[in-house]
PDB file of C-alpha atoms in Angstrom:
ATOM      1  CA  VAL I  14      12.301  31.513  24.244  1.00  0.00           C
ATOM      2  CA  LEU I  15      11.459  27.180  23.174  1.00  0.00           C
ATOM      3  CA  ALA I  16       9.213  28.072  20.721  1.00  0.00           C
ATOM      4  CA  GLY I  17      11.943  30.214  18.802  1.00  0.00           C
ATOM      5  CA  SER I  18      13.751  27.278  18.517  1.00  0.00           C
ATOM      6  CA  ARG I  19      11.196  24.293  17.841  1.00  0.00           C
ATOM      7  CA  PRO I  20      12.539  22.646  14.815  1.00  0.00           C
ATOM      8  CA  ARG I  21       9.464  23.034  11.849  1.00  0.00           C
ATOM      9  CA  VAL I  22       8.020  20.341  11.331  1.00  0.00           C
ATOM     10  CA  SER I  23       7.115  18.811   7.877  1.00  0.00           C
ATOM     11  CA  LYS I  24       3.601  17.957   6.547  1.00  0.00           C
ATOM     12  CA  ASP I  25       5.450  14.122   6.715  1.00  0.00           C
ATOM     13  CA  ASP I  26       6.294  14.052   9.879  1.00  0.00           C
ATOM     14  CA  PHE I  27       2.328  13.652  10.256  1.00  0.00           C
ATOM     15  CA  GLU I  28       1.455   9.248  11.244  1.00  0.00           C
ATOM     16  CA  GLY I  29      -0.612   7.347  11.582  1.00  0.00           C
ATOM     17  CA  GLU I  30      -4.383   8.052  10.295  1.00  0.00           C
ATOM     18  CA  ASP I  31      -3.907  11.744   9.947  1.00  0.00           C
ATOM     19  CA  PHE I  32      -0.857  11.010   7.875  1.00  0.00           C
ATOM     20  CA  ASP I  33      -2.620   7.949   5.785  1.00  0.00           C
ATOM     21  CA  ARG I  34      -5.110   9.911   4.729  1.00  0.00           C
ATOM     22  CA  LYS I  35      -2.847  12.836   3.622  1.00  0.00           C
ATOM     23  CA  VAL I  36      -0.510  10.634   1.937  1.00  0.00           C
ATOM     24  CA  LEU I  37      -4.088   8.079   0.157  1.00  0.00           C
ATOM     25  CA  SER I  38      -5.400  12.259  -1.423  1.00  0.00           C
ATOM     26  CA  GLU I  39      -1.627  12.609  -2.827  1.00  0.00           C
ATOM     27  CA  TRP I  40      -1.402   9.352  -4.622  1.00  0.00           C
ATOM     28  CA  MET I  41      -5.008   7.953  -5.863  1.00  0.00           C
ATOM     29  CA  THR I  42      -7.319   9.662  -8.292  1.00  0.00           C
ATOM     30  CA  PRO I  43     -10.980  10.429  -7.070  1.00  0.00           C
ATOM     31  CA  ASP I  44     -11.596   7.044  -9.110  1.00  0.00           C
ATOM     32  CA  GLY I  45      -9.711   4.932  -6.088  1.00  0.00           C
ATOM     33  CA  ALA I  46      -6.838   4.579  -8.763  1.00  0.00           C
ATOM     34  CA  LEU I  47      -3.108   5.123  -7.684  1.00  0.00           C
ATOM     35  CA  LYS I  48      -1.215   8.002  -9.520  1.00  0.00           C
ATOM     36  CA  ALA I  49       2.270   6.198  -8.910  1.00  0.00           C
ATOM     37  CA  ILE I  50       3.980   4.136  -6.415  1.00  0.00           C
ATOM     38  CA  PRO I  51       5.846   6.714  -4.244  1.00  0.00           C
ATOM     39  CA  GLN I  52       9.674   6.145  -4.132  1.00  0.00           C
ATOM     40  CA  GLN I  53       9.306   6.583   0.019  1.00  0.00           C
ATOM     41  CA  HIS I  54       9.074   3.775   1.920  1.00  0.00           C
ATOM     42  CA  LYS I  55       6.404   4.827   4.617  1.00  0.00           C
ATOM     43  CA  LYS I  56       4.359   6.154   2.065  1.00  0.00           C
ATOM     44  CA  VAL I  57       3.604   3.073   0.114  1.00  0.00           C
ATOM     45  CA  LEU I  58       3.227   1.438   2.415  1.00  0.00           C
ATOM     46  CA  VAL I  59       0.051   2.746   3.465  1.00  0.00           C
ATOM     47  CA  ILE I  60      -0.605   2.605  -0.363  1.00  0.00           C
ATOM     48  CA  LEU I  61      -0.384  -1.375   0.362  1.00  0.00           C
ATOM     49  CA  ARG I  62      -2.139  -1.415   3.020  1.00  0.00           C
ATOM     50  CA  HIS I  63      -5.161   0.338   1.663  1.00  0.00           C
ATOM     51  CA  LEU I  64      -4.785  -2.360  -1.427  1.00  0.00           C
ATOM     52  CA  LEU I  65      -4.682  -4.575   1.155  1.00  0.00           C
ATOM     53  CA  LYS I  66      -8.503  -4.201   1.325  1.00  0.00           C
ATOM     54  CA  VAL I  67      -9.823  -5.906  -2.412  1.00  0.00           C
ATOM     55  CA  PHE I  68      -8.322  -9.280  -0.463  1.00  0.00           C
ATOM     56  CA  GLU I  69     -10.715 -11.415   1.343  1.00  0.00           C
ATOM     57  CA  PRO I  70      -9.180 -13.262   4.773  1.00  0.00           C
ATOM     58  CA  GLY I  71      -8.400 -17.294   4.244  1.00  0.00           C
ATOM     59  CA  GLN I  72      -9.451 -16.897   0.549  1.00  0.00           C
ATOM     60  CA  ARG I  73      -6.560 -18.202  -2.017  1.00  0.00           C
ATOM     61  CA  TYR I  74      -5.780 -16.479  -4.780  1.00  0.00           C
ATOM     62  CA  SER I  75      -3.687 -17.632  -8.469  1.00  0.00           C
ATOM     63  CA  GLU I  76      -0.922 -15.028  -9.708  1.00  0.00           C
ATOM     64  CA  LYS I  77      -3.181 -14.040 -12.191  1.00  0.00           C
ATOM     65  CA  GLN I  78      -6.297 -13.400  -9.811  1.00  0.00           C
ATOM     66  CA  VAL I  79      -3.886 -10.829  -7.773  1.00  0.00           C
ATOM     67  CA  ASN I  80      -2.242  -9.222 -10.342  1.00  0.00           C
ATOM     68  CA  GLU I  81      -6.729  -9.035 -12.754  1.00  0.00           C
ATOM     69  CA  MET I  82      -7.458  -6.808  -9.096  1.00  0.00           C
ATOM     70  CA  LEU I  83      -3.653  -4.802  -7.888  1.00  0.00           C
ATOM     71  CA  LYS I  84      -3.802  -3.436 -12.198  1.00  0.00           C
ATOM     72  CA  ARG I  85      -7.265  -1.993 -11.276  1.00  0.00           C
ATOM     73  CA  PHE I  86      -5.192   0.429  -9.217  1.00  0.00           C
ATOM     74  CA  ASN I  87      -1.719   0.445 -10.656  1.00  0.00           C
ATOM     75  CA  PRO I  88      -0.431  -1.135 -14.791  1.00  0.00           C
ATOM     76  CA  ASP I  89       2.499  -2.138 -12.622  1.00  0.00           C
ATOM     77  CA  CYS I  90       0.720  -4.469 -10.813  1.00  0.00           C
ATOM     78  CA  ALA I  91       3.812  -6.893 -10.537  1.00  0.00           C
ATOM     79  CA  THR I  92       5.893  -4.066  -8.015  1.00  0.00           C
ATOM     80  CA  LEU I  93       2.833  -3.736  -6.027  1.00  0.00           C
ATOM     81  CA  ARG I  94       2.298  -7.869  -5.434  1.00  0.00           C
ATOM     82  CA  ARG I  95       5.523  -8.054  -4.863  1.00  0.00           C
ATOM     83  CA  SER I  96       6.229  -5.344  -1.953  1.00  0.00           C
ATOM     84  CA  MET I  97       3.114  -6.514  -0.261  1.00  0.00           C
ATOM     85  CA  VAL I  98       5.384 -10.391  -0.611  1.00  0.00           C
ATOM     86  CA  ASP I  99       8.067  -8.648   1.136  1.00  0.00           C
ATOM     87  CA  GLU I 100       6.047  -6.474   3.700  1.00  0.00           C
ATOM     88  CA  GLY I 101       5.136  -9.408   5.059  1.00  0.00           C
ATOM     89  CA  MET I 102       1.189  -8.445   3.938  1.00  0.00           C
ATOM     90  CA  LEU I 103       0.407 -11.297   1.140  1.00  0.00           C
ATOM     91  CA  ALA I 104       2.341 -14.982   1.581  1.00  0.00           C
ATOM     92  CA  ARG I 105       3.015 -17.024  -1.399  1.00  0.00           C
ATOM     93  CA  LYS I 106       3.546 -20.551  -2.160  1.00  0.00           C
ATOM     94  CA  ASP I 107       3.691 -22.763  -5.298  1.00  0.00           C
ATOM     95  CA  GLY I 108       2.009 -19.619  -7.572  1.00  0.00           C
ATOM     96  CA  VAL I 109      -1.048 -19.371  -4.523  1.00  0.00           C
ATOM     97  CA  TYR I 110      -0.986 -15.807  -2.938  1.00  0.00           C
ATOM     98  CA  TRP I 111      -3.542 -15.687   0.591  1.00  0.00           C
ATOM     99  CA  LEU I 112      -3.094 -11.885   2.936  1.00  0.00           C
ATOM    100  CA  VAL I 113      -1.487 -12.426   6.250  1.00  0.00           C
ATOM    101  CA  THR I 114      -3.741 -12.491   9.050  1.00  0.00           C
ATOM    102  CA  GLU I 115      -2.103 -11.444  12.675  1.00  0.00           C
TER     103      GLU I 115
END
């Protein structure tokens, strides 16, 4: 009786590694470029966490360096950069950026 009353599971309901893999496979091309920036916040977070892998802990980067690194993934590097700062993934002071480590 209860099996028939279960809510349908959406593909967007998955969390963790399975969800991350799904998002990356949908939004990234085989060569690693980002097809577009997703609108859904939790998908954006998956993409941003993936892109953070190009930054080295303890390394300082100029805005130009950050833009060049992110342009490899998508031409809208400014949106990606600002999103990383807004989400607390990158810190910024006086035009210098660094990876926030916890």
